Amino acid sequence: MSWISPVEASPGPGQKANDYDRFAEAYAAENETSLINAYYARPAIVDLAGDVTGHRVLDAGCDAGPVAEALRERGAVVAGFDSSAVMLALARRRLGDDVVLERAELGGPLPFADAGFDDVVASLVLHYLEDWTTALAELRRVLKPGGRLIASVNHPFVSQMAAPRGTDYFATRSTSEMWELGGAKHLMTFWERPLHAITDTFTAAGFRIDVISESAPAPGARERFPEVFAQKQSGKFLCFLFFVLTRPDLRPPLGPNAARAAISTSPVLHRNGLRHPER
């Protein structure tokens, strides 16, 4: 992408990295039509979510709301959070005031109830963190048993190929680059880690890995960006790695008597009109 360039020297101590409030509008506008977001990262994660009709879905690091909007169009009831106030304002403009949008940091406590969501999507956000432990614990907490975390991160093989000669693939390391958007350059910092560290962290957090995908770009990408695909007969390229994880339901199966009792007292079923309470 022409607006991304390497950092020529180590960032100074006064430089603030990942300050999305400074360039949120320019970033959101770029992502509406870009290959990497509009034709690749966003459709890939939405396709992995599949049928979300009636699902409560939390968009972790919701940006200006394009993923949440796409999932809502598929029938989901969406909510989101982001650390950027400007991004949240853009998301509210896109999604409307009836969608719950909170300002919160990934890696800190989240303002959502336990087991409140069927799915969580975390598109290109985990790699901003050195330590994923707290973030994954919180995302697991807000998921229902059996719920899914659908995530994407920088592909570790791509990171290694772009790294200076002699870089230790097996190290968890910080990398930086400059993004030129809105007429200014912005320092971005990410944390790269090997594939086994990614999968080990997911399983240590209590998730089951169901899918690891190197997704293909969406239909129309080759026609829209012919110069990118001129030497790619497969129509694919390496950039991000996509995961579908499940929070296992570890509760013991209900016996027939317990199951009937659970149904008869369920306030959710009563509210939804599937069973009337005893009068």
Tab-separated table of C-alpha atoms in Angstrom:
chain	number	residue	atom	x	y	z
A	1	MET	CA	0.000	0.000	0.000
A	2	SER	CA	1.484	3.315	-1.090
A	3	TRP	CA	0.576	5.105	2.132
A	4	ILE	CA	2.650	2.716	4.295
A	5	SER	CA	6.420	3.089	4.580
A	6	PRO	CA	9.162	1.733	6.860
A	7	VAL	CA	10.442	3.697	9.831
A	8	GLU	CA	13.902	4.990	8.960
A	9	ALA	CA	15.036	5.434	12.576
A	10	SER	CA	13.910	4.284	16.009
A	11	PRO	CA	10.864	6.257	17.198
A	12	GLY	CA	11.665	8.970	19.709
A	13	PRO	CA	10.323	8.766	23.269
A	14	GLY	CA	7.844	11.586	22.627
A	15	GLN	CA	6.234	10.012	19.558
A	16	LYS	CA	2.789	8.570	20.230
A	17	ALA	CA	2.055	5.438	18.268
A	18	ASN	CA	-1.299	4.200	16.976
A	19	ASP	CA	-3.047	7.540	17.612
A	20	TYR	CA	-6.159	6.845	15.539
A	21	ASP	CA	-7.894	9.997	16.743
A	22	ARG	CA	-5.465	11.982	14.568
A	23	PHE	CA	-6.328	10.251	11.300
A	24	ALA	CA	-9.569	8.325	11.865
A	25	GLU	CA	-11.548	10.006	9.088
A	26	ALA	CA	-8.790	9.581	6.487
A	27	TYR	CA	-8.255	5.954	7.526
A	28	ALA	CA	-11.962	5.154	7.375
A	29	ALA	CA	-12.266	6.744	3.938
A	30	GLU	CA	-9.259	4.785	2.629
A	31	ASN	CA	-10.719	1.524	3.894
A	32	GLU	CA	-14.000	1.959	2.034
A	33	THR	CA	-12.353	1.001	-1.270
A	34	SER	CA	-8.877	-0.368	-0.483
A	35	LEU	CA	-7.762	-3.837	-1.541
A	36	ILE	CA	-6.524	-4.798	1.921
A	37	ASN	CA	-9.685	-3.848	3.781
A	38	ALA	CA	-12.659	-3.578	1.435
A	39	TYR	CA	-11.707	-6.577	-0.733
A	40	TYR	CA	-9.792	-8.754	1.700
A	41	ALA	CA	-9.750	-8.363	5.501
A	42	ARG	CA	-13.369	-7.290	5.946
A	43	PRO	CA	-15.123	-9.755	3.595
A	44	ALA	CA	-12.915	-12.601	4.870
A	45	ILE	CA	-13.914	-12.147	8.496
A	46	VAL	CA	-17.579	-11.616	7.607
A	47	ASP	CA	-17.589	-14.790	5.492
A	48	LEU	CA	-15.991	-16.771	8.332
A	49	ALA	CA	-18.768	-15.554	10.635
A	50	GLY	CA	-21.270	-17.205	8.299
A	51	ASP	CA	-24.936	-17.192	9.249
A	52	VAL	CA	-25.309	-14.767	12.151
A	53	THR	CA	-29.058	-14.259	11.933
A	54	GLY	CA	-30.276	-13.381	15.417
A	55	HIS	CA	-26.783	-13.571	16.921
A	56	ARG	CA	-25.584	-10.951	19.375
A	57	VAL	CA	-22.167	-9.995	17.991
A	58	LEU	CA	-19.532	-7.807	19.628
A	59	ASP	CA	-17.088	-6.006	17.331
A	60	ALA	CA	-13.860	-5.634	19.328
A	61	GLY	CA	-11.942	-2.623	18.046
A	62	CYS	CA	-14.864	-1.670	15.848
A	63	ASP	CA	-13.099	1.129	13.943
A	64	ALA	CA	-15.656	3.206	12.013
A	65	GLY	CA	-18.100	0.292	12.022
A	66	PRO	CA	-17.819	-1.365	8.591
A	67	VAL	CA	-17.576	-4.932	9.933
A	68	ALA	CA	-20.444	-4.380	12.360
A	69	GLU	CA	-22.528	-2.913	9.540
A	70	ALA	CA	-21.847	-5.925	7.293
A	71	LEU	CA	-22.788	-8.334	10.084
A	72	ARG	CA	-25.961	-6.394	10.855
A	73	GLU	CA	-26.929	-6.675	7.193
A	74	ARG	CA	-26.671	-10.448	7.695
A	75	GLY	CA	-29.144	-10.323	10.569
A	76	ALA	CA	-26.905	-9.903	13.620
A	77	VAL	CA	-27.628	-7.655	16.592
A	78	VAL	CA	-24.329	-5.807	16.888
A	79	ALA	CA	-22.441	-3.889	19.560
A	80	GLY	CA	-18.885	-2.602	19.559
A	81	PHE	CA	-16.077	-0.888	21.357
A	82	ASP	CA	-12.976	1.040	20.375
A	83	SER	CA	-10.305	3.042	22.174
A	84	SER	CA	-10.598	5.957	19.726
A	85	ALA	CA	-13.302	8.535	20.440
A	86	VAL	CA	-13.203	9.750	16.836
A	87	MET	CA	-13.603	6.220	15.491
A	88	LEU	CA	-16.595	5.695	17.775
A	89	ALA	CA	-18.182	8.903	16.484
A	90	LEU	CA	-17.766	7.626	12.917
A	91	ALA	CA	-19.235	4.267	13.913
A	92	ARG	CA	-22.255	5.964	15.497
A	93	ARG	CA	-22.773	7.964	12.323
A	94	ARG	CA	-22.732	4.741	10.304
A	95	LEU	CA	-24.674	2.451	12.639
A	96	GLY	CA	-27.123	4.796	14.373
A	97	ASP	CA	-27.833	5.607	17.988
A	98	ASP	CA	-29.609	2.331	18.754
A	99	VAL	CA	-26.354	0.319	18.559
A	100	VAL	CA	-24.392	-0.026	21.809
A	101	LEU	CA	-20.923	1.448	21.246
A	102	GLU	CA	-18.513	1.863	24.156
A	103	ARG	CA	-15.102	3.448	24.527
A	104	ALA	CA	-12.788	0.802	25.950
A	105	GLU	CA	-9.277	-0.553	25.577
A	106	LEU	CA	-8.643	-4.051	24.313
A	107	GLY	CA	-6.560	-5.555	27.102
A	108	GLY	CA	-8.526	-3.837	29.867
A	109	PRO	CA	-11.891	-4.517	31.531
A	110	LEU	CA	-14.770	-4.441	29.056
A	111	PRO	CA	-18.119	-2.781	29.909
A	112	PHE	CA	-20.183	-5.808	28.897
A	113	ALA	CA	-21.876	-8.529	30.935
A	114	ASP	CA	-20.652	-12.087	31.232
A	115	ALA	CA	-21.795	-14.455	28.460
A	116	GLY	CA	-23.673	-11.697	26.654
A	117	PHE	CA	-22.626	-12.474	23.073
A	118	ASP	CA	-22.904	-15.375	20.655
A	119	ASP	CA	-19.892	-14.166	18.677
A	120	VAL	CA	-17.026	-11.703	19.036
A	121	VAL	CA	-15.111	-10.431	16.010
A	122	ALA	CA	-11.617	-9.033	16.549
A	123	SER	CA	-10.406	-7.878	13.147
A	124	LEU	CA	-6.748	-6.786	13.050
A	125	VAL	CA	-6.579	-5.624	16.661
A	126	LEU	CA	-4.748	-8.247	18.739
A	127	HIS	CA	-1.397	-7.527	17.109
A	128	TYR	CA	-1.335	-4.090	18.743
A	129	LEU	CA	-0.769	-5.848	22.090
A	130	GLU	CA	2.411	-7.422	23.397
A	131	ASP	CA	0.506	-9.628	25.846
A	132	TRP	CA	-2.838	-11.085	24.789
A	133	THR	CA	-3.659	-12.777	28.110
A	134	THR	CA	-6.031	-10.196	29.585
A	135	ALA	CA	-7.608	-9.331	26.243
A	136	LEU	CA	-8.470	-12.955	25.491
A	137	ALA	CA	-9.733	-13.551	29.022
A	138	GLU	CA	-12.141	-10.630	28.671
A	139	LEU	CA	-13.297	-11.666	25.198
A	140	ARG	CA	-13.903	-15.181	26.501
A	141	ARG	CA	-15.797	-13.812	29.507
A	142	VAL	CA	-18.325	-11.933	27.375
A	143	LEU	CA	-18.914	-14.947	25.118
A	144	LYS	CA	-21.610	-17.482	25.831
A	145	PRO	CA	-20.441	-21.089	26.271
A	146	GLY	CA	-20.203	-22.414	22.736
A	147	GLY	CA	-19.716	-18.883	21.388
A	148	ARG	CA	-17.094	-17.985	18.796
A	149	LEU	CA	-14.194	-15.558	18.595
A	150	ILE	CA	-13.481	-14.733	14.947
A	151	ALA	CA	-10.125	-12.985	14.707
A	152	SER	CA	-7.501	-11.841	12.233
A	153	VAL	CA	-3.886	-10.827	12.837
A	154	ASN	CA	-0.780	-10.015	10.845
A	155	HIS	CA	0.492	-13.189	9.189
A	156	PRO	CA	3.722	-14.180	10.976
A	157	PHE	CA	5.307	-15.445	7.764
A	158	VAL	CA	4.765	-12.086	6.059
A	159	SER	CA	6.204	-10.288	9.067
A	160	GLN	CA	9.286	-12.490	8.950
A	161	MET	CA	9.799	-12.004	5.202
A	162	ALA	CA	9.648	-8.228	5.681
A	163	ALA	CA	11.982	-8.240	8.708
A	164	PRO	CA	15.692	-7.384	8.518
A	165	ARG	CA	18.043	-10.248	7.723
A	166	GLY	CA	18.834	-12.301	10.807
A	167	THR	CA	15.606	-11.446	12.673
A	168	ASP	CA	14.606	-14.230	15.077
A	169	TYR	CA	11.297	-15.621	13.852
A	170	PHE	CA	10.601	-17.224	17.228
A	171	ALA	CA	10.844	-13.970	19.197
A	172	THR	CA	7.861	-11.816	20.115
A	173	ARG	CA	9.065	-8.445	18.859
A	174	SER	CA	7.864	-4.905	18.249
A	175	THR	CA	7.817	-3.488	14.715
A	176	SER	CA	6.986	0.006	13.501
A	177	GLU	CA	5.980	1.672	10.257
A	178	MET	CA	4.687	5.048	9.100
A	179	TRP	CA	1.208	5.562	7.660
A	180	GLU	CA	0.696	8.680	5.541
A	181	LEU	CA	-2.963	9.654	5.738
A	182	GLY	CA	-4.760	12.973	5.869
A	183	GLY	CA	-1.667	14.859	4.778
A	184	ALA	CA	0.474	13.723	7.711
A	185	LYS	CA	2.613	10.761	8.747
A	186	HIS	CA	1.578	8.626	11.712
A	187	LEU	CA	3.699	6.171	13.683
A	188	MET	CA	2.207	2.673	13.975
A	189	THR	CA	3.600	-0.055	16.203
A	190	PHE	CA	2.660	-3.748	16.227
A	191	TRP	CA	3.766	-6.886	18.034
A	192	GLU	CA	4.781	-9.831	15.872
A	193	ARG	CA	4.998	-13.419	17.116
A	194	PRO	CA	5.479	-16.881	15.597
A	195	LEU	CA	2.556	-19.052	14.601
A	196	HIS	CA	2.974	-21.456	17.504
A	197	ALA	CA	2.872	-18.549	19.979
A	198	ILE	CA	-0.435	-17.395	18.484
A	199	THR	CA	-2.072	-20.812	18.667
A	200	ASP	CA	-0.620	-21.595	22.103
A	201	THR	CA	-1.987	-18.326	23.478
A	202	PHE	CA	-5.445	-19.034	22.095
A	203	THR	CA	-5.600	-22.506	23.621
A	204	ALA	CA	-4.106	-21.344	26.943
A	205	ALA	CA	-6.919	-18.769	27.120
A	206	GLY	CA	-9.482	-21.555	26.965
A	207	PHE	CA	-10.412	-21.481	23.283
A	208	ARG	CA	-10.661	-24.352	20.829
A	209	ILE	CA	-9.215	-23.584	17.401
A	210	ASP	CA	-11.731	-24.593	14.730
A	211	VAL	CA	-10.404	-22.785	11.650
A	212	ILE	CA	-7.086	-21.320	10.561
A	213	SER	CA	-7.492	-19.613	7.199
A	214	GLU	CA	-5.355	-17.814	4.635
A	215	SER	CA	-8.422	-16.324	3.013
A	216	ALA	CA	-8.653	-15.286	-0.618
A	217	PRO	CA	-9.632	-11.755	-1.657
A	218	ALA	CA	-13.283	-11.153	-2.448
A	219	PRO	CA	-14.662	-11.496	-5.972
A	220	GLY	CA	-13.895	-8.434	-8.017
A	221	ALA	CA	-10.510	-7.779	-6.419
A	222	ARG	CA	-8.527	-8.983	-9.453
A	223	GLU	CA	-10.514	-6.750	-11.803
A	224	ARG	CA	-10.276	-3.730	-9.485
A	225	PHE	CA	-6.528	-4.142	-8.821
A	226	PRO	CA	-5.077	-5.924	-11.887
A	227	GLU	CA	-1.517	-4.746	-11.189
A	228	VAL	CA	-1.480	-6.567	-7.843
A	229	PHE	CA	-2.611	-9.884	-9.322
A	230	ALA	CA	-0.617	-9.797	-12.567
A	231	GLN	CA	1.884	-12.382	-11.232
A	232	LYS	CA	-0.509	-14.211	-8.880
A	233	GLN	CA	-2.206	-16.971	-10.838
A	234	SER	CA	-3.880	-18.312	-7.693
A	235	GLY	CA	-5.594	-14.974	-7.116
A	236	LYS	CA	-4.345	-15.022	-3.511
A	237	PHE	CA	-1.611	-13.316	-1.520
A	238	LEU	CA	-0.255	-13.541	2.009
A	239	CYS	CA	-1.094	-10.723	4.387
A	240	PHE	CA	-3.252	-11.725	7.368
A	241	LEU	CA	-4.119	-14.943	9.182
A	242	PHE	CA	-7.738	-15.636	10.146
A	243	PHE	CA	-9.051	-17.791	12.992
A	244	VAL	CA	-12.370	-19.122	14.186
A	245	LEU	CA	-12.167	-20.080	17.862
A	246	THR	CA	-14.838	-21.508	20.146
A	247	ARG	CA	-15.364	-21.092	23.853
A	248	PRO	CA	-16.189	-24.715	24.708
A	249	ASP	CA	-19.358	-25.451	26.627
A	250	LEU	CA	-17.883	-27.473	29.481
A	251	ARG	CA	-21.102	-27.855	31.411
A	252	PRO	CA	-22.213	-31.485	31.908
A	253	PRO	CA	-25.164	-32.494	29.744
A	254	LEU	CA	-28.550	-32.128	31.408
A	255	GLY	CA	-30.549	-35.232	32.205
A	256	PRO	CA	-34.139	-35.324	30.934
A	257	ASN	CA	-35.684	-34.169	34.233
A	258	ALA	CA	-33.186	-31.309	34.653
A	259	ALA	CA	-33.669	-30.243	31.045
A	260	ARG	CA	-37.449	-30.048	31.493
A	261	ALA	CA	-36.992	-28.027	34.682
A	262	ALA	CA	-34.622	-25.632	32.948
A	263	ILE	CA	-37.085	-25.039	30.127
A	264	SER	CA	-40.010	-24.472	32.475
A	265	THR	CA	-38.183	-21.791	34.460
A	266	SER	CA	-36.278	-20.059	31.639
A	267	PRO	CA	-36.982	-16.282	31.678
A	268	VAL	CA	-35.542	-16.023	28.150
A	269	LEU	CA	-38.080	-18.471	26.785
A	270	HIS	CA	-40.869	-16.694	28.649
A	271	ARG	CA	-39.855	-13.313	27.277
A	272	ASN	CA	-39.646	-14.652	23.748
A	273	GLY	CA	-43.123	-16.128	23.988
A	274	LEU	CA	-41.916	-19.689	23.503
A	275	ARG	CA	-43.444	-20.738	26.782
A	276	HIS	CA	-45.901	-19.002	29.032
A	277	PRO	CA	-45.122	-18.811	32.737
A	278	GLU	CA	-47.427	-20.571	35.104
A	279	ARG	CA	-50.252	-18.327	36.295
